[in-house]
């Protein structure tokens, strides 16, 4: 099979192994092997079935009383229960959204609105000194998803680290800090952040603050379906849920610890009053049905999923080390940090082995150099890796290989051989 030229991006398609009843499309799809599950996942067959049944039987408006509408309402209620169970919350804590970006923006919007309303209430209090000078202060890390990074006042700290340091967060708190938003697991390195410890420290700090509570948010997009996630144990006020990262459709949800009661939540949209007025708009019943079914599968099978992905990733790393030896550098290995069971960020060192060039010339591997939402800057080193202290020349060669529930050792062998042939080809070019 002819190699693709350097300037042609890798073919984007999906080949999924037989495990968990996925169909193998190798002959139809040039025998490609998909290892970009952190970007998006296929739908589980049970999820497709749930969506199809909702499309056929629950087409009615969930706010209507006739049978099709009642079925839609029942499906939404059951899905809400399933999603809540997956994250250790209650059904009333779940707000359905269009996806993770909307959920994250809703949290940022709420934090700013909460700050304004708290300031206004304080100004109206008799004999109260106004301490609300300045803008609302939001703390986040330098490795967040763009839907948080671009929506927040981005905190730039001196120094570089792959894992958020609790003491750095505490030191960054100001009197006007109203929100701390730290992702649960990074999408490029797989590093799991110390969110629970941050929440414990901030809750102690909140007891000493007499006018402005610091709200706590985590984007759990990359962690769900891979490791156990319990919002109550973490201690967060908000947790973002993204369906297409755990074999559900492209829809999302936001966990809020007591929306509108224990925890503020202010809508960005205004309309018919759906989702208790927090997120109006006629509910997307089929996609909600798919999200609920996927959440149910995670709750039932997480241990199996996690074990399979971890063993597959370890095998992948072993094969890469055996083939490339001292030319390999793992960008997802950080001492003292827990890592997602499926994520391997690796650089093959060499002057012509930039990640985009390697992927463009691979005949079987489908992967990415970083976050899919940064694909327009694929030829530049990942800012996430640079923020983690990875040297520029190493970051430029990075490949993010993320395995899935159905990735097999045979897939790993084929991918490593594909990389070996590609590297040899590129190194032989004059």
Coordinates of C-alpha atoms in Angstrom, one line a residue, residues 38-424:
X38 CA -9.9 10.2 23.9
X39 CA -11.2 12.2 20.9
X40 CA -14.4 10.3 20.5
X41 CA -15.8 6.8 20.9
X42 CA -18.2 4.8 18.8
X43 CA -21.6 4.0 20.1
X44 CA -22.2 0.7 21.9
X45 CA -24.8 -1.5 20.2
X46 CA -27.1 -1.2 23.2
X47 CA -26.8 2.6 22.9
X48 CA -27.7 2.6 19.3
X49 CA -30.7 0.3 20.1
X50 CA -31.9 2.7 22.8
X51 CA -31.6 5.7 20.5
X52 CA -33.5 3.8 17.7
X53 CA -36.3 2.7 20.0
X54 CA -36.7 6.3 21.3
X55 CA -36.8 7.6 17.7
X56 CA -39.5 5.2 16.8
X57 CA -41.7 5.0 20.0
X58 CA -40.9 8.2 22.0
X59 CA -41.1 10.8 19.3
X60 CA -43.7 12.9 21.2
X61 CA -43.0 16.1 23.1
X62 CA -42.0 15.1 26.7
X63 CA -44.2 17.9 28.0
X64 CA -47.3 16.4 26.4
X65 CA -49.7 14.0 28.0
X66 CA -50.4 11.6 25.1
X67 CA -48.6 8.2 24.9
X68 CA -45.6 9.2 22.8
X69 CA -45.0 12.2 25.0
X70 CA -45.4 10.1 28.2
X71 CA -42.9 7.6 26.8
X72 CA -40.4 10.4 26.1
X73 CA -40.8 11.7 29.6
X74 CA -40.3 8.3 31.1
X75 CA -37.1 7.7 29.0
X76 CA -35.7 11.1 30.1
X77 CA -36.5 10.3 33.8
X78 CA -34.8 6.9 33.6
X79 CA -31.8 8.4 31.8
X80 CA -31.4 11.0 34.4
X81 CA -31.4 8.3 37.1
X82 CA -28.8 6.3 35.1
X83 CA -26.5 9.3 34.6
X84 CA -26.8 10.3 38.3
X85 CA -25.9 6.8 39.4
X86 CA -22.8 6.8 37.2
X87 CA -21.4 9.9 39.0
X88 CA -22.7 9.2 42.5
X89 CA -25.4 11.9 42.5
X90 CA -29.2 12.2 42.6
X91 CA -31.5 12.4 39.6
X92 CA -32.4 16.0 40.5
X93 CA -28.7 16.9 40.3
X94 CA -28.5 16.2 36.6
X95 CA -29.1 18.9 33.9
X96 CA -29.0 17.7 30.3
X97 CA -27.1 19.9 27.9
X98 CA -26.0 19.7 24.3
X99 CA -22.5 18.7 25.3
X100 CA -19.5 19.4 27.5
X101 CA -18.8 22.8 26.0
X102 CA -22.2 24.0 27.0
X103 CA -22.0 22.5 30.4
X104 CA -18.6 24.1 31.1
X105 CA -19.8 27.5 29.8
X106 CA -22.9 27.2 32.0
X107 CA -20.7 26.8 35.1
X108 CA -18.5 29.8 34.1
X109 CA -21.6 31.9 33.4
X110 CA -23.1 30.9 36.7
X111 CA -19.9 31.8 38.7
X112 CA -19.8 35.3 37.2
X113 CA -23.6 35.8 37.8
X114 CA -23.2 34.4 41.4
X115 CA -20.4 36.9 42.0
X116 CA -22.5 39.8 40.7
X117 CA -25.5 38.9 42.8
X118 CA -23.5 38.3 45.9
X119 CA -21.9 41.7 45.5
X120 CA -25.2 43.4 44.9
X121 CA -26.8 41.7 48.0
X122 CA -23.8 42.9 50.1
X123 CA -24.1 46.5 48.8
X124 CA -27.7 46.5 49.8
X125 CA -27.0 45.2 53.3
X126 CA -27.2 47.9 56.0
X127 CA -23.9 48.9 57.5
X128 CA -22.0 46.4 55.3
X129 CA -18.6 47.5 54.0
X130 CA -18.3 46.8 50.2
X131 CA -15.5 44.3 49.6
X132 CA -16.6 43.5 46.1
X133 CA -14.2 45.7 44.3
X134 CA -12.7 44.2 41.2
X135 CA -13.8 41.6 38.7
X136 CA -14.8 38.0 39.6
X137 CA -11.7 35.9 39.9
X138 CA -11.7 32.4 38.5
X139 CA -8.8 29.9 39.0
X140 CA -8.1 27.2 36.5
X141 CA -5.0 25.3 35.3
X142 CA -2.9 25.8 32.2
X143 CA -3.8 22.3 30.8
X144 CA -7.6 22.7 30.7
X145 CA -9.9 22.0 27.7
X146 CA -10.5 25.1 25.6
X147 CA -14.2 25.2 26.6
X148 CA -12.9 26.2 30.1
X149 CA -9.7 27.9 29.1
X150 CA -11.4 30.3 26.7
X151 CA -14.4 31.0 28.8
X152 CA -12.5 31.7 32.0
X153 CA -10.0 34.3 33.2
X154 CA -7.0 32.1 32.6
X155 CA -4.6 31.9 35.5
X156 CA -1.0 31.8 34.3
X157 CA 1.4 30.5 36.9
X158 CA 5.2 30.5 36.9
X159 CA 6.7 27.1 36.5
X160 CA 5.5 24.1 34.6
X161 CA 3.8 21.0 35.8
X162 CA 1.8 18.1 34.4
X163 CA -0.2 17.8 37.6
X164 CA -2.0 20.6 39.3
X165 CA -0.4 21.3 42.7
X166 CA -2.8 21.8 45.5
X167 CA -0.7 24.5 47.2
X168 CA -0.5 26.5 43.9
X169 CA -4.3 26.6 43.8
X170 CA -4.6 27.6 47.5
X171 CA -1.9 30.3 47.0
X172 CA -3.8 31.7 44.0
X173 CA -7.1 32.3 46.0
X174 CA -8.1 36.0 46.3
X175 CA -10.9 37.7 48.2
X176 CA -12.9 37.9 44.9
X177 CA -12.2 34.3 43.9
X178 CA -15.6 32.8 43.0
X179 CA -14.8 29.6 41.1
X180 CA -12.1 27.0 40.8
X181 CA -12.3 24.7 37.8
X182 CA -9.8 21.9 37.4
X183 CA -10.3 19.0 35.0
X184 CA -10.4 15.5 36.5
X185 CA -8.1 13.9 34.0
X186 CA -6.1 15.5 31.2
X187 CA -7.1 14.5 27.6
X188 CA -3.6 14.5 26.3
X189 CA -1.4 13.1 29.1
X190 CA -4.0 11.2 31.0
X191 CA -2.8 12.7 34.3
X192 CA -5.5 12.5 37.0
X193 CA -5.7 15.7 39.0
X194 CA -6.0 16.0 42.8
X195 CA -9.5 17.3 42.7
X196 CA -10.7 15.7 45.9
X197 CA -7.8 17.2 47.9
X198 CA -8.4 20.6 46.3
X199 CA -12.0 20.5 47.3
X200 CA -11.2 19.5 50.9
X201 CA -8.8 22.4 51.2
X202 CA -11.2 24.9 49.6
X203 CA -14.1 23.8 51.7
X204 CA -12.0 24.5 54.9
X205 CA -11.1 27.9 53.4
X206 CA -14.8 28.6 52.6
X207 CA -15.6 28.3 56.3
X208 CA -13.3 31.2 57.0
X209 CA -14.8 33.4 54.2
X210 CA -17.7 35.5 55.4
X211 CA -19.2 36.8 52.1
X212 CA -18.2 34.9 49.0
X213 CA -18.1 31.1 48.8
X214 CA -15.7 29.6 46.3
X215 CA -17.5 27.2 43.9
X216 CA -15.8 24.0 42.8
X217 CA -16.0 22.5 39.3
X218 CA -14.4 19.6 37.5
X219 CA -14.7 18.6 33.9
X220 CA -14.8 14.8 34.1
X221 CA -15.1 14.2 30.3
X222 CA -12.0 12.1 30.0
X223 CA -12.4 10.2 33.3
X224 CA -15.9 8.9 32.9
X225 CA -16.0 5.3 31.7
X226 CA -12.3 4.8 32.4
X227 CA -12.0 5.3 36.2
X228 CA -14.5 5.5 39.1
X229 CA -16.0 9.0 39.4
X230 CA -18.1 10.0 42.5
X231 CA -19.0 13.6 42.6
X232 CA -19.9 13.4 46.3
X233 CA -16.6 11.9 47.2
X234 CA -14.7 14.4 45.1
X235 CA -16.6 17.2 46.9
X236 CA -17.4 19.3 43.8
X237 CA -20.3 21.6 43.2
X238 CA -20.3 20.9 39.5
X239 CA -19.2 18.1 37.3
X240 CA -19.2 18.0 33.5
X241 CA -20.4 14.9 31.7
X242 CA -19.6 14.3 28.0
X243 CA -21.4 11.4 26.3
X244 CA -19.1 10.8 23.2
X245 CA -16.2 10.0 25.5
X246 CA -17.9 6.9 26.9
X247 CA -19.6 5.3 23.9
X248 CA -22.7 7.6 24.1
X249 CA -23.9 10.1 21.5
X250 CA -22.7 13.7 21.3
X251 CA -24.8 15.0 24.1
X252 CA -23.8 16.0 27.6
X253 CA -25.0 16.8 31.1
X254 CA -24.0 18.8 34.1
X255 CA -24.1 17.5 37.7
X256 CA -24.9 20.2 40.1
X257 CA -25.0 19.5 43.9
X258 CA -28.5 20.7 44.6
X259 CA -29.1 23.0 41.6
X260 CA -30.6 26.3 42.7
X261 CA -30.7 25.3 46.4
X262 CA -27.3 24.2 47.8
X263 CA -25.5 25.3 44.6
X264 CA -26.3 28.3 42.4
X265 CA -27.2 27.7 38.8
X266 CA -28.2 30.5 36.4
X267 CA -29.5 29.7 32.9
X268 CA -27.7 31.1 29.8
X269 CA -30.8 30.4 27.7
X270 CA -34.4 31.4 28.2
X271 CA -37.4 29.6 26.8
X272 CA -40.0 27.0 27.6
X273 CA -38.9 26.0 31.1
X274 CA -37.5 22.6 30.4
X275 CA -34.9 21.1 32.7
X276 CA -36.5 23.1 35.6
X277 CA -35.7 26.4 33.7
X278 CA -32.0 25.8 34.0
X279 CA -31.7 24.7 30.4
X280 CA -34.8 25.4 28.3
X281 CA -35.5 23.8 24.9
X282 CA -37.5 20.7 24.0
X283 CA -35.5 17.8 25.2
X284 CA -33.5 15.7 22.7
X285 CA -35.1 12.4 23.8
X286 CA -33.3 9.9 21.6
X287 CA -29.8 11.3 22.5
X288 CA -30.8 11.5 26.2
X289 CA -31.9 7.8 25.9
X290 CA -28.5 7.0 24.4
X291 CA -26.6 8.8 27.2
X292 CA -28.7 7.1 29.8
X293 CA -28.0 3.6 28.4
X294 CA -24.2 4.4 28.1
X295 CA -24.2 5.5 31.7
X296 CA -25.9 2.3 32.7
X297 CA -23.3 0.3 30.9
X298 CA -20.5 2.2 32.7
X299 CA -22.0 1.6 36.1
X300 CA -22.4 -2.1 35.4
X301 CA -19.1 -2.8 33.6
X302 CA -16.5 -0.2 34.7
X303 CA -14.2 -2.7 36.4
X304 CA -14.0 -4.8 33.2
X305 CA -13.5 -1.7 31.0
X306 CA -10.8 -0.3 33.1
X307 CA -8.9 -3.6 33.5
X308 CA -9.0 -4.3 29.7
X309 CA -7.8 -0.8 28.8
X310 CA -5.0 -0.8 31.4
X311 CA -3.6 -4.1 30.3
X312 CA -3.8 -3.1 26.6
X313 CA -2.1 0.2 27.2
X314 CA 0.7 -1.5 29.2
X315 CA 1.2 -4.0 26.4
X316 CA 1.3 -1.1 23.9
X317 CA 4.0 0.7 26.0
X318 CA 6.0 -2.6 26.3
X319 CA 5.9 -3.1 22.5
X320 CA 6.9 0.5 21.8
X321 CA 9.9 0.2 24.2
X322 CA 11.0 -3.1 22.7
X323 CA 10.9 -1.8 19.1
X324 CA 12.2 1.8 19.5
X325 CA 14.3 1.4 22.6
X326 CA 16.2 4.6 23.5
X327 CA 14.4 6.6 20.8
X328 CA 11.1 6.5 22.7
X329 CA 10.0 9.0 25.3
X330 CA 6.7 8.7 27.2
X331 CA 5.1 12.1 27.8
X332 CA 2.4 10.5 30.0
X333 CA 4.7 9.2 32.7
X334 CA 4.9 11.6 35.7
X335 CA 6.2 10.4 39.1
X336 CA 3.6 10.6 41.8
X337 CA 0.7 11.0 39.4
X338 CA -2.1 8.6 38.6
X339 CA -2.8 8.1 34.9
X340 CA -5.9 7.1 33.0
X341 CA -5.8 3.4 32.1
X342 CA -6.1 4.0 28.3
X343 CA -3.8 6.9 27.5
X344 CA -0.3 6.7 26.1
X345 CA 1.4 10.0 25.0
X346 CA 4.6 9.1 23.3
X347 CA 7.4 10.8 21.2
X348 CA 9.7 8.9 18.9
X349 CA 12.8 11.0 18.7
X350 CA 14.3 12.0 15.4
X351 CA 14.5 15.2 13.2
X352 CA 11.9 14.1 10.7
X353 CA 9.5 12.3 13.1
X354 CA 7.1 15.1 14.0
X355 CA 3.8 13.6 15.2
X356 CA 1.8 15.0 12.2
X357 CA 4.3 13.6 9.7
X358 CA 4.4 10.2 11.3
X359 CA 0.6 10.0 11.3
X360 CA 0.3 11.2 7.8
X361 CA 2.5 8.4 6.6
X362 CA 1.0 5.6 8.7
X363 CA -1.0 3.1 6.6
X364 CA -3.0 1.6 9.5
X365 CA -2.9 3.8 12.6
X366 CA -5.6 6.3 13.3
X367 CA -4.5 8.6 16.2
X368 CA -3.8 12.2 16.9
X369 CA -1.1 14.5 18.1
X370 CA -3.3 16.0 20.8
X371 CA -6.8 17.2 21.4
X372 CA -9.1 16.9 18.4
X373 CA -10.4 20.4 19.0
X374 CA -6.9 21.7 18.3
X375 CA -6.6 20.0 14.9
X376 CA -6.2 23.3 13.1
X377 CA -2.8 23.7 14.8
X378 CA -1.7 20.1 14.3
X379 CA 1.7 21.1 13.0
X380 CA 2.6 23.0 16.2
X381 CA 3.6 21.3 19.5
X382 CA 0.8 20.8 22.0
X383 CA 0.5 23.7 24.4
X384 CA -0.6 21.1 27.0
X385 CA 2.8 19.2 26.7
X386 CA 4.7 22.5 26.7
X387 CA 2.9 23.5 29.9
X388 CA 3.9 20.2 31.4
X389 CA 7.6 21.0 30.8
X390 CA 8.1 18.7 27.8
X391 CA 10.8 20.2 25.6
X392 CA 9.6 21.7 22.3
X393 CA 11.4 19.2 20.1
X394 CA 10.0 16.3 22.0
X395 CA 6.5 17.8 22.1
X396 CA 6.6 18.3 18.3
X397 CA 7.0 14.5 17.9
X398 CA 4.2 13.5 20.2
X399 CA 1.6 11.0 19.4
X400 CA -1.5 10.5 21.6
X401 CA -2.5 6.9 21.5
X402 CA -5.7 6.2 23.4
X403 CA -7.0 2.6 23.4
X404 CA -10.7 1.6 23.8
X405 CA -12.8 -1.2 25.2
X406 CA -12.3 -3.3 22.2
X407 CA -8.7 -2.7 21.3
X408 CA -6.8 -6.0 21.2
X409 CA -3.2 -7.0 21.5
X410 CA -3.3 -7.9 17.8
X411 CA -4.3 -4.3 17.1
X412 CA -1.3 -3.1 19.2
X413 CA 1.1 -5.4 17.3
X414 CA -0.2 -4.1 14.0
X415 CA 0.1 -0.4 15.1
X416 CA 3.6 -0.8 16.5
X417 CA 4.7 -2.5 13.2
X418 CA 3.1 0.3 11.2
X419 CA 5.0 2.9 13.3
X420 CA 8.2 1.0 12.9
X421 CA 7.8 0.9 9.1
X422 CA 6.8 4.6 9.0
X423 CA 9.7 5.7 11.1
X424 CA 12.1 3.7 8.9

